Amino acid sequence: MSTLEIRGLKVTVDTEQGVKEILKGVDLTIKSGETHAIMGPNGSGKSTLAYSIAGHPKYTITGGTVTLDGADVLDMSVDERAKAGLFLAMQYPVEVPGVSVSNFLRTAATALRGEAPKLREWVGEVKSAMEGLKMDPSFAQRNVNEGFSGGEKKRHEIMQLELLKPKFAILDETDSGLDVDALRIVSEGVVRAKEANNLGVLLITHYTRILRYIQPDFVHVFAAGKVVEQGGPELAEKLEANGYAEYVNA
Amino acid sequence: MTTLQSNLLENHTPTGREEAWRFTPLKRLAGLHDGSATPEARNSLALNGASQSGVTFTRGAISAASPSDDSIVNRIRNYTSDGATLSIEKNTIVESPIFLNRSSGGVDTAELSRVQIKVGEHAKATVILENTGDTHLAEDVEIVLAPGSDLTFISLQEWGAKTVYAATHNAIIDRDATFKAIHVTIGGDVVRILPKVEFVGPGASADLQGVYFATAGQFFEHRMHVDHAVPHAKSNVNYKGALAGDKAHTVWIGDVYIRAAAEGTDTYELNRNLLLTDGARADSVPNLEIETGEIVGAGHASTTGRFDDEQLFYLMSRGIQEADARRLVVRGFFNEVISLIGNEEIQERLMARIDDELEKAGK
Ligand SMILES: Nc1ncnc2c1ncn2[C@@H]1O[C@H](COP(=O)(O)OP(=O)(O)OP(=O)(O)O)[C@@H](O)[C@H]1O
Ligand SMILES: [Mg+2]
């Protein structure tokens, strides 16, 4: 049983107009096997939270803590965070020209497992992960995210989630831009990863439709850089019906 | 007199003020440009591997296929008529690549070398010229493609750290012939290569691909000149360079000249540079001069950018440590061109050398 704990997290970015505070004290605790949905208006800081936990250099932490089983995540380099068991499925996955998916995945798996996976087993692992997400085998030869459609990029993120087996995954709008079939396929991938590894999930979304496949244990409303309300799955239904007006104007 | 017709070489001992010489550090050229180098006959080029039928490699008198306005080339030609000739007989399809290897002869004297590669009508071959070691070398390479022939010319500059190499690689391309060149420059102190294309018959095509990686103190210059003198020829230029370390300096010049007679020309050239550290300098100048409106297309682009932190973050967020992530991104950048070589062993060797250079450059 692992715990990811975020306490009083404050984050700024440097903008042309100067330093701007985006996260204003975020508190959130996630345990293995739990699914937490975060919903909130555009620009409220959801991606900032996700990137800050993953260690993106653009964001400056000005206060608070993030710990994974007591270890100081904020003190770790980006790759160390991944090695500690964190995974971020990005809202906009990055294209890496000239680097094949197969080379990328194997390099990542080697880094995370501390040794190169045995070739024969690895080929099988990749094959079944791709099949699970209904990705054509030819994707292995393509360059990372280059020319992938929006939906293909998201499948590729979840394929990595299944292969790299983290303790906690932050899914930043993994459901956006997916058609109904892709939504189901991708959601099933997340559920498989949860069941296989007792994964803890922080799921950022604007829509309740993904929550029908991935049942949240908790729903958090995010507005203006912090969590403003928490509840169970019923809170998501209420948000979908009423929007965020009461939180934004509060 | 137009500007690009002559490649701006001016055919006299360069002073550094000439357009074609203004980027080149003449002081570091080991006297190859002004005649002060001590010439020595070294015959450094040899055919490597089993001889294949229809392919001959000989040494003897050469007469120039095309006049030159380059003072270095003319110095070589005045000095000697002796040179190496690789001939591929007409209608010969050479299945495996033809390897030419260089045995470098040191830097106390200089070699003035002449090479001709002649591809007969409807012949097809790949020639891989592997340059290694330390040398001072001025070279006049002429590549003559007969009608309907098809040549892939791969020139690998894996020189040692003391090498000064100043060369013209001039392809003279006849009707319906297909020429592809891949230049890789990752070693040497000063490397200046003038890849040239002269279209002498219609319907031909030239594809010039190149990569270069300069680290601290290295100077690499690639100066294309593509002369569309006849109708319906097609040219494509794609060069990618990376630079790392103090005073790493690269120059890429793409001169494309479309003469009035060259109706139906289709040309595009692209140069992309990746600056991996501060203190490095990449000069990139595409020049396009067009004397006829009756063309299919003509374009050029040049970009010089820094390392993409988003790519680095993405890879590292998957557990890949920073040095490995950088290596992957740089390999990826070069892969587009390197993979065209079509020989796994060479490709892996070049990538390993690129890894080494990257590591040496630190960061
Ligand atoms: N470099 C920057 N310059 C200026 N503002 C920035 C910069 N980076 C982030 N921001 C601002 O920070 C705020 C939070 O952005 P973030 O991407 O975290 O929002 P979000 O909640 O994920 O929104 P969405 O639902 O649209 O994905 C936004 O107002 C955004 O414009
Ligand atoms: Mg977002």
XYZ file of C-alpha atoms and ligand atoms in Angstrom, chain A residues 13-18 20-23 40-51 58-59 91-92 172-173 204-206 222, ligand 1:
63
model
C 5.026 30.295 -13.625
C 7.123 33.009 -15.169
C 5.087 34.898 -17.718
C 5.893 37.896 -19.845
C 3.920 39.981 -17.373
C 5.924 38.602 -14.470
C 1.979 34.389 -11.803
C 0.713 32.163 -8.996
C -1.367 29.293 -10.347
C -1.622 26.754 -7.556
C -12.663 22.094 -12.797
C -12.967 24.938 -15.260
C -10.417 25.716 -17.974
C -7.391 27.501 -16.674
C -8.013 26.553 -13.037
C -4.608 24.858 -12.800
C -5.308 21.155 -13.274
C -2.518 20.584 -15.784
C -0.241 22.729 -13.679
C -0.852 20.359 -10.771
C -0.133 17.348 -12.977
C 3.074 18.823 -14.444
C 8.518 25.421 -16.394
C 6.844 25.462 -12.968
C -2.972 16.251 -22.119
C -0.733 17.010 -25.115
C -4.603 14.671 -17.701
C -7.699 14.750 -19.892
C -8.399 14.968 -14.597
C -11.457 15.349 -16.781
C -14.199 17.655 -17.972
C -10.741 22.350 -8.640
N 3.722 30.291 -19.472
C 2.557 30.804 -19.051
N 2.289 32.101 -19.208
C 1.129 32.618 -18.785
N 0.161 31.904 -18.214
C 0.373 30.601 -18.044
C 1.569 29.972 -18.457
N 1.480 28.667 -18.174
C 0.273 28.486 -17.601
N -0.388 29.640 -17.523
C -1.742 29.869 -16.999
O -1.953 29.056 -15.876
C -3.341 28.773 -15.745
C -3.531 27.284 -15.475
O -3.252 26.546 -16.642
P -3.495 24.974 -16.702
O -3.016 24.504 -17.995
O -2.944 24.360 -15.482
O -5.098 24.921 -16.646
P -6.069 23.677 -16.747
O -6.887 23.676 -15.524
O -5.313 22.440 -17.060
O -6.984 24.085 -17.982
P -7.678 23.187 -19.136
O -8.929 22.643 -18.550
O -7.997 24.169 -20.205
O -6.717 22.133 -19.569
C -3.982 29.254 -17.027
O -4.633 30.465 -16.787
C -2.814 29.455 -17.957
O -3.065 30.446 -18.913
